[in-house]
PDB file of C-alpha atoms in Angstrom:
ATOM      1  CA  MET T   1      60.534  62.267 -32.265  1.00  0.00           C
ATOM      2  CA  LEU T   2      58.747  65.352 -30.681  1.00  0.00           C
ATOM      3  CA  LYS T   3      55.252  66.056 -31.665  1.00  0.00           C
ATOM      4  CA  VAL T   4      53.705  69.452 -31.582  1.00  0.00           C
ATOM      5  CA  SER T   5      50.044  70.070 -31.760  1.00  0.00           C
ATOM      6  CA  LEU T   6      48.975  72.908 -33.558  1.00  0.00           C
ATOM      7  CA  LEU T   7      45.172  72.730 -32.342  1.00  0.00           C
ATOM      8  CA  PRO T   8      43.934  75.026 -29.793  1.00  0.00           C
ATOM      9  CA  ALA T   9      44.338  73.941 -26.132  1.00  0.00           C
ATOM     10  CA  SER T  10      40.652  74.113 -25.807  1.00  0.00           C
ATOM     11  CA  TYR T  11      39.865  72.010 -28.622  1.00  0.00           C
ATOM     12  CA  ARG T  12      42.569  69.444 -27.406  1.00  0.00           C
ATOM     13  CA  LYS T  13      40.717  69.182 -24.181  1.00  0.00           C
ATOM     14  CA  LYS T  14      37.390  68.498 -25.814  1.00  0.00           C
ATOM     15  CA  VAL T  15      38.830  65.815 -28.104  1.00  0.00           C
ATOM     16  CA  VAL T  16      40.579  64.071 -24.967  1.00  0.00           C
ATOM     17  CA  GLY T  17      37.327  64.336 -23.005  1.00  0.00           C
ATOM     18  CA  SER T  18      35.410  62.824 -25.828  1.00  0.00           C
ATOM     19  CA  LYS T  19      37.686  59.843 -25.937  1.00  0.00           C
ATOM     20  CA  LYS T  20      37.259  59.317 -22.200  1.00  0.00           C
ATOM     21  CA  LYS T  21      33.418  59.423 -22.554  1.00  0.00           C
ATOM     22  CA  GLU T  22      33.669  56.858 -25.308  1.00  0.00           C
ATOM     23  CA  GLN T  23      35.763  54.561 -23.307  1.00  0.00           C
ATOM     24  CA  ILE T  24      33.504  55.005 -20.504  1.00  0.00           C
ATOM     25  CA  LYS T  25      30.494  53.929 -22.669  1.00  0.00           C
ATOM     26  CA  LYS T  26      32.217  50.871 -23.992  1.00  0.00           C
ATOM     27  CA  ILE T  27      33.199  49.803 -20.351  1.00  0.00           C
ATOM     28  CA  SER T  28      29.563  50.533 -19.150  1.00  0.00           C
ATOM     29  CA  LEU T  29      28.293  48.674 -21.943  1.00  0.00           C
ATOM     30  CA  VAL T  30      30.292  45.633 -21.399  1.00  0.00           C
ATOM     31  CA  ALA T  31      29.479  45.785 -17.783  1.00  0.00           C
ATOM     32  CA  LEU T  32      25.839  46.057 -18.628  1.00  0.00           C
ATOM     33  CA  ILE T  33      26.017  43.108 -20.920  1.00  0.00           C
ATOM     34  CA  VAL T  34      27.933  41.063 -18.275  1.00  0.00           C
ATOM     35  CA  LEU T  35      25.200  41.957 -15.612  1.00  0.00           C
ATOM     36  CA  PHE T  36      22.446  41.030 -18.035  1.00  0.00           C
ATOM     37  CA  MET T  37      24.187  37.636 -18.789  1.00  0.00           C
ATOM     38  CA  PHE T  38      24.824  36.963 -15.085  1.00  0.00           C
ATOM     39  CA  PHE T  39      20.994  37.954 -14.438  1.00  0.00           C
ATOM     40  CA  ILE T  40      19.970  35.495 -17.096  1.00  0.00           C
ATOM     41  CA  VAL T  41      22.110  32.838 -15.663  1.00  0.00           C
ATOM     42  CA  ILE T  42      20.627  33.400 -12.021  1.00  0.00           C
ATOM     43  CA  LEU T  43      17.023  33.298 -13.388  1.00  0.00           C
ATOM     44  CA  GLY T  44      17.473  30.135 -15.139  1.00  0.00           C
ATOM     45  CA  THR T  45      19.241  28.610 -12.214  1.00  0.00           C
ATOM     46  CA  ARG T  46      16.388  29.735  -9.921  1.00  0.00           C
ATOM     47  CA  GLN T  47      13.872  28.306 -12.198  1.00  0.00           C
ATOM     48  CA  TYR T  48      15.662  24.899 -12.464  1.00  0.00           C
ATOM     49  CA  VAL T  49      16.116  24.910  -8.826  1.00  0.00           C
ATOM     50  CA  SER T  50      12.319  25.866  -8.256  1.00  0.00           C
ATOM     51  CA  SER T  51      11.144  23.014 -10.818  1.00  0.00           C
ATOM     52  CA  GLU T  52      13.507  20.490  -8.884  1.00  0.00           C
ATOM     53  CA  TYR T  53      12.175  21.572  -5.545  1.00  0.00           C
ATOM     54  CA  ASP T  54       8.477  21.075  -6.726  1.00  0.00           C
ATOM     55  CA  ASP T  55       9.273  17.623  -8.018  1.00  0.00           C
ATOM     56  CA  ILE T  56      11.017  16.743  -4.601  1.00  0.00           C
ATOM     57  CA  GLN T  57       7.926  18.196  -2.992  1.00  0.00           C
ATOM     58  CA  LYS T  58       5.623  15.858  -5.125  1.00  0.00           C
ATOM     59  CA  LEU T  59       7.777  12.964  -4.375  1.00  0.00           C
ATOM     60  CA  ASN T  60       7.684  13.663  -0.656  1.00  0.00           C
ATOM     61  CA  ALA T  61       3.885  13.944  -0.654  1.00  0.00           C
ATOM     62  CA  GLU T  62       3.543  10.799  -2.586  1.00  0.00           C
ATOM     63  CA  ALA T  63       5.913   8.871  -0.076  1.00  0.00           C
ATOM     64  CA  VAL T  64       3.841  10.432   2.792  1.00  0.00           C
ATOM     65  CA  ALA T  65       0.774   9.273   1.267  1.00  0.00           C
ATOM     66  CA  MET T  66       2.266   5.688   0.869  1.00  0.00           C
ATOM     67  CA  PHE T  67       3.166   5.640   4.580  1.00  0.00           C
ATOM     68  CA  PRO T  68      -0.237   4.425   5.837  1.00  0.00           C
ATOM     69  CA  VAL T  69      -0.652   1.714   3.044  1.00  0.00           C
ATOM     70  CA  LEU T  70       3.000   0.400   3.947  1.00  0.00           C
ATOM     71  CA  GLU T  71       2.293   0.384   7.597  1.00  0.00           C
ATOM     72  CA  SER T  72      -0.929  -1.785   6.814  1.00  0.00           C
ATOM     73  CA  TYR T  73       0.928  -4.159   4.590  1.00  0.00           C
ATOM     74  CA  GLN T  74       3.684  -4.458   7.357  1.00  0.00           C
ATOM     75  CA  ALA T  75       0.881  -5.208   9.983  1.00  0.00           C
ATOM     76  CA  LEU T  76      -0.543  -7.739   7.695  1.00  0.00           C
ATOM     77  CA  LEU T  77       2.813  -9.322   7.002  1.00  0.00           C
ATOM     78  CA  ASN T  78       3.633  -9.496  10.680  1.00  0.00           C
ATOM     79  CA  GLU T  79       0.236 -11.164  11.268  1.00  0.00           C
ATOM     80  CA  VAL T  80       0.720 -13.719   8.612  1.00  0.00           C
ATOM     81  CA  GLU T  81       4.320 -14.525   9.911  1.00  0.00           C
ATOM     82  CA  ALA T  82       2.861 -14.628  13.403  1.00  0.00           C
ATOM     83  CA  GLN T  83       0.125 -17.056  12.176  1.00  0.00           C
ATOM     84  CA  LYS T  84       2.729 -19.110  10.305  1.00  0.00           C
ATOM     85  CA  GLU T  85       4.754 -19.551  13.342  1.00  0.00           C
ATOM     86  CA  LEU T  86       1.917 -20.609  15.367  1.00  0.00           C
ATOM     87  CA  LEU T  87       0.817 -23.057  12.859  1.00  0.00           C
ATOM     88  CA  SER T  88       4.442 -24.500  13.030  1.00  0.00           C
ATOM     89  CA  LEU T  89       4.112 -24.729  16.560  1.00  0.00           C
ATOM     90  CA  ILE T  90       0.718 -26.595  16.411  1.00  0.00           C
ATOM     91  CA  SER T  91       2.028 -28.792  13.530  1.00  0.00           C
ATOM     92  CA  ALA T  92       4.928 -30.014  15.718  1.00  0.00           C
ATOM     93  CA  LYS T  93       2.917 -30.460  18.995  1.00  0.00           C
ATOM     94  CA  GLU T  94      -0.461 -31.392  17.861  1.00  0.00           C
ATOM     95  CA  PRO T  95      -0.487 -32.630  14.283  1.00  0.00           C
ATOM     96  CA  TYR T  96      -4.352 -33.316  14.335  1.00  0.00           C
ATOM     97  CA  ALA T  97      -4.749 -29.346  14.819  1.00  0.00           C
ATOM     98  CA  HIS T  98      -2.843 -28.893  11.697  1.00  0.00           C
ATOM     99  CA  ASN T  99      -4.960 -31.215   9.797  1.00  0.00           C
ATOM    100  CA  PHE T 100      -8.104 -29.584  11.153  1.00  0.00           C
ATOM    101  CA  VAL T 101      -7.074 -26.082   9.936  1.00  0.00           C
ATOM    102  CA  VAL T 102      -6.148 -27.483   6.629  1.00  0.00           C
ATOM    103  CA  SER T 103      -9.527 -29.247   6.486  1.00  0.00           C
ATOM    104  CA  LEU T 104     -11.175 -26.176   7.136  1.00  0.00           C
ATOM    105  CA  GLY T 105      -9.582 -24.262   4.413  1.00  0.00           C
ATOM    106  CA  ASN T 106     -10.160 -26.944   1.868  1.00  0.00           C
ATOM    107  CA  ILE T 107     -14.015 -26.913   2.379  1.00  0.00           C
ATOM    108  CA  ASP T 108     -15.726 -26.257  -0.981  1.00  0.00           C
ATOM    109  CA  PHE T 109     -19.115 -24.275  -0.126  1.00  0.00           C
ATOM    110  CA  PRO T 110     -21.075 -22.225  -2.667  1.00  0.00           C
ATOM    111  CA  GLY T 111     -21.856 -18.942  -1.543  1.00  0.00           C
ATOM    112  CA  LEU T 112     -19.367 -18.717   1.142  1.00  0.00           C
ATOM    113  CA  TRP T 113     -15.570 -18.051   1.437  1.00  0.00           C
ATOM    114  CA  LEU T 114     -12.897 -17.571   4.190  1.00  0.00           C
ATOM    115  CA  LYS T 115     -10.908 -14.782   5.026  1.00  0.00           C
ATOM    116  CA  LYS T 116      -8.847 -15.898   7.873  1.00  0.00           C
ATOM    117  CA  ILE T 117      -8.391 -18.851  10.121  1.00  0.00           C
ATOM    118  CA  SER T 118      -7.009 -17.733  13.689  1.00  0.00           C
ATOM    119  CA  ALA T 119      -5.791 -20.487  15.974  1.00  0.00           C
ATOM    120  CA  ASN T 120      -4.141 -18.245  18.711  1.00  0.00           C
ATOM    121  CA  ASP T 121      -6.111 -19.829  21.571  1.00  0.00           C
ATOM    122  CA  TRP T 122      -5.556 -23.513  20.469  1.00  0.00           C
ATOM    123  CA  PHE T 123      -3.034 -24.473  23.101  1.00  0.00           C
ATOM    124  CA  TYR T 124      -5.314 -23.265  26.010  1.00  0.00           C
ATOM    125  CA  SER T 125      -9.027 -23.866  24.789  1.00  0.00           C
ATOM    126  CA  LYS T 126      -8.659 -25.850  21.400  1.00  0.00           C
ATOM    127  CA  GLN T 127     -10.594 -23.341  19.739  1.00  0.00           C
ATOM    128  CA  CYS T 128      -9.996 -21.395  16.623  1.00  0.00           C
ATOM    129  CA  VAL T 129     -11.793 -18.555  14.969  1.00  0.00           C
ATOM    130  CA  ILE T 130     -12.904 -18.247  11.416  1.00  0.00           C
ATOM    131  CA  GLU T 131     -13.628 -14.871   9.558  1.00  0.00           C
ATOM    132  CA  GLY T 132     -15.300 -14.825   6.179  1.00  0.00           C
ATOM    133  CA  LYS T 133     -17.841 -13.618   3.827  1.00  0.00           C
ATOM    134  CA  CYS T 134     -21.253 -15.596   2.834  1.00  0.00           C
ATOM    135  CA  LEU T 135     -24.291 -14.637   0.576  1.00  0.00           C
ATOM    136  CA  SER T 136     -26.914 -15.363   3.343  1.00  0.00           C
ATOM    137  CA  TYR T 137     -27.598 -16.459   6.980  1.00  0.00           C
ATOM    138  CA  ASN T 138     -29.079 -19.573   5.540  1.00  0.00           C
ATOM    139  CA  THR T 139     -25.838 -20.280   3.707  1.00  0.00           C
ATOM    140  CA  LEU T 140     -23.635 -19.781   6.979  1.00  0.00           C
ATOM    141  CA  LEU T 141     -25.918 -22.215   8.607  1.00  0.00           C
ATOM    142  CA  GLU T 142     -25.446 -24.855   6.108  1.00  0.00           C
ATOM    143  CA  TYR T 143     -21.738 -24.353   6.283  1.00  0.00           C
ATOM    144  CA  ILE T 144     -21.865 -24.873   9.949  1.00  0.00           C
ATOM    145  CA  GLU T 145     -23.530 -28.220   9.652  1.00  0.00           C
ATOM    146  CA  LYS T 146     -20.911 -29.276   7.354  1.00  0.00           C
ATOM    147  CA  VAL T 147     -18.038 -28.157   9.733  1.00  0.00           C
ATOM    148  CA  LYS T 148     -19.580 -30.057  12.529  1.00  0.00           C
ATOM    149  CA  LYS T 149     -19.284 -33.216  10.450  1.00  0.00           C
ATOM    150  CA  ILE T 150     -15.446 -33.023  10.861  1.00  0.00           C
ATOM    151  CA  GLU T 151     -14.123 -35.504  13.359  1.00  0.00           C
ATOM    152  CA  GLY T 152     -13.104 -33.859  16.483  1.00  0.00           C
ATOM    153  CA  VAL T 153     -15.456 -30.686  16.339  1.00  0.00           C
ATOM    154  CA  LEU T 154     -17.419 -30.344  19.641  1.00  0.00           C
ATOM    155  CA  ASP T 155     -19.161 -27.003  18.906  1.00  0.00           C
ATOM    156  CA  VAL T 156     -19.434 -24.244  16.292  1.00  0.00           C
ATOM    157  CA  ALA T 157     -20.750 -20.608  17.572  1.00  0.00           C
ATOM    158  CA  ILE T 158     -21.734 -17.658  15.403  1.00  0.00           C
ATOM    159  CA  THR T 159     -19.736 -14.722  17.176  1.00  0.00           C
ATOM    160  CA  THR T 160     -20.738 -12.215  14.590  1.00  0.00           C
ATOM    161  CA  PHE T 161     -23.050 -11.801  11.662  1.00  0.00           C
ATOM    162  CA  ALA T 162     -23.532  -8.347   9.760  1.00  0.00           C
ATOM    163  CA  TYR T 163     -24.851  -7.417   6.370  1.00  0.00           C
ATOM    164  CA  THR T 164     -22.448  -5.139   4.483  1.00  0.00           C
ATOM    165  CA  ASN T 165     -22.893  -2.782   1.494  1.00  0.00           C
ATOM    166  CA  GLU T 166     -20.764  -5.055  -0.498  1.00  0.00           C
ATOM    167  CA  LYS T 167     -22.267  -6.773  -3.415  1.00  0.00           C
ATOM    168  CA  THR T 168     -21.219  -9.534  -5.913  1.00  0.00           C
ATOM    169  CA  ASP T 169     -20.966  -9.066  -9.699  1.00  0.00           C
ATOM    170  CA  THR T 170     -24.606 -10.381  -9.801  1.00  0.00           C
ATOM    171  CA  GLY T 171     -25.951  -7.864  -7.337  1.00  0.00           C
ATOM    172  CA  ASP T 172     -26.155 -10.386  -4.351  1.00  0.00           C
ATOM    173  CA  ARG T 173     -25.526  -8.530  -0.861  1.00  0.00           C
ATOM    174  CA  ILE T 174     -22.430  -9.977   1.053  1.00  0.00           C
ATOM    175  CA  CYS T 175     -22.444 -10.713   4.742  1.00  0.00           C
ATOM    176  CA  ASP T 176     -19.582 -10.614   7.299  1.00  0.00           C
ATOM    177  CA  PHE T 177     -19.241 -13.445   9.812  1.00  0.00           C
ATOM    178  CA  ASN T 178     -17.212 -14.771  12.655  1.00  0.00           C
ATOM    179  CA  LEU T 179     -17.204 -18.377  13.886  1.00  0.00           C
ATOM    180  CA  THR T 180     -15.736 -19.785  17.218  1.00  0.00           C
ATOM    181  CA  ILE T 181     -14.986 -23.599  16.499  1.00  0.00           C
ATOM    182  CA  THR T 182     -14.242 -25.855  19.683  1.00  0.00           C
ATOM    183  CA  CYS T 183     -12.568 -29.161  19.151  1.00  0.00           C
ATOM    184  CA  SER T 184     -11.850 -32.204  21.218  1.00  0.00           C
ATOM    185  CA  GLY T 185      -8.011 -31.665  20.581  1.00  0.00           C
ATOM    186  CA  THR T 186      -7.846 -35.455  19.257  1.00  0.00           C
ATOM    187  CA  GLY T 187      -8.921 -37.623  16.588  1.00  0.00           C
ATOM    188  CA  VAL T 188      -9.139 -34.845  13.763  1.00  0.00           C
ATOM    189  CA  LYS T 189      -8.882 -36.458  10.472  1.00  0.00           C
ATOM    190  CA  MET T 190      -7.579 -34.778   7.441  1.00  0.00           C
ATOM    191  CA  GLU T 191     -10.453 -33.834   4.797  1.00  0.00           C
ATOM    192  CA  THR T 192      -9.392 -32.668   1.556  1.00  0.00           C
ATOM    193  CA  THR T 193     -11.865 -31.111  -1.035  1.00  0.00           C
ATOM    194  CA  THR T 194     -11.762 -28.537  -3.776  1.00  0.00           C
ATOM    195  CA  VAL T 195     -10.345 -25.231  -2.440  1.00  0.00           C
ATOM    196  CA  ALA T 196     -13.078 -22.743  -1.702  1.00  0.00           C
ATOM    197  CA  PRO T 197     -13.745 -19.628  -3.861  1.00  0.00           C
ATOM    198  CA  THR T 198     -11.810 -16.777  -2.875  1.00  0.00           C
ATOM    199  CA  ASN T 199     -13.410 -13.645  -4.480  1.00  0.00           C
ATOM    200  CA  SER T 200     -16.883 -12.349  -5.221  1.00  0.00           C
ATOM    201  CA  SER T 201     -16.911 -13.186  -8.716  1.00  0.00           C
ATOM    202  CA  ASP T 202     -16.218 -16.985  -7.978  1.00  0.00           C
ATOM    203  CA  VAL T 203     -18.942 -16.958  -5.340  1.00  0.00           C
ATOM    204  CA  SER T 204     -21.374 -15.563  -7.903  1.00  0.00           C
ATOM    205  CA  GLU T 205     -20.310 -18.310 -10.340  1.00  0.00           C
ATOM    206  CA  THR T 206     -20.879 -21.114  -7.834  1.00  0.00           C
ATOM    207  CA  LYS T 207     -24.011 -19.747  -6.729  1.00  0.00           C
ATOM    208  CA  ASN T 208     -25.320 -19.751 -10.441  1.00  0.00           C
TER     209      ASN T 208
END
């Protein structure tokens, strides 16, 4: 069917132009909406990634801060394993030495407690080193007299003695000390008593 427009040519051009403008506006509006949604998605993703990155940074900082602690734990574990191995060797070759070390650990003495018993030089010098804490120099001297009564002990020497800033729960000042004990290497008998206190609160209780 043939259609003939009776409208003037100028009017027809205006109508066609206005329709094109409307189409362009619609297309532009759709494009703006799509771009806005895309921008929202990008912004949300960026915030999420930024939050995750901050969390990762915090975890990384915590992990880095834990390295020195883990290293100290590993060093302590290595030392414990080395001492266990050494004690195993001593126990196999020189049973009396093992009894001596156990006897030291079992001495019950108020106001004094042991931190470490090292027997690294036992095979060469029949010596062991004690690290511990006490409440006074006189307490340490009394402890030494008790150690000297263990059969096989030849000499007990104070290597170091120093007052610290540590205090017990009752306000008593705590001292650090090192002892070097020399044994004959034979005739050490097992001495078993109540296990010595292992913390400051126990020391305070035994002192009172």
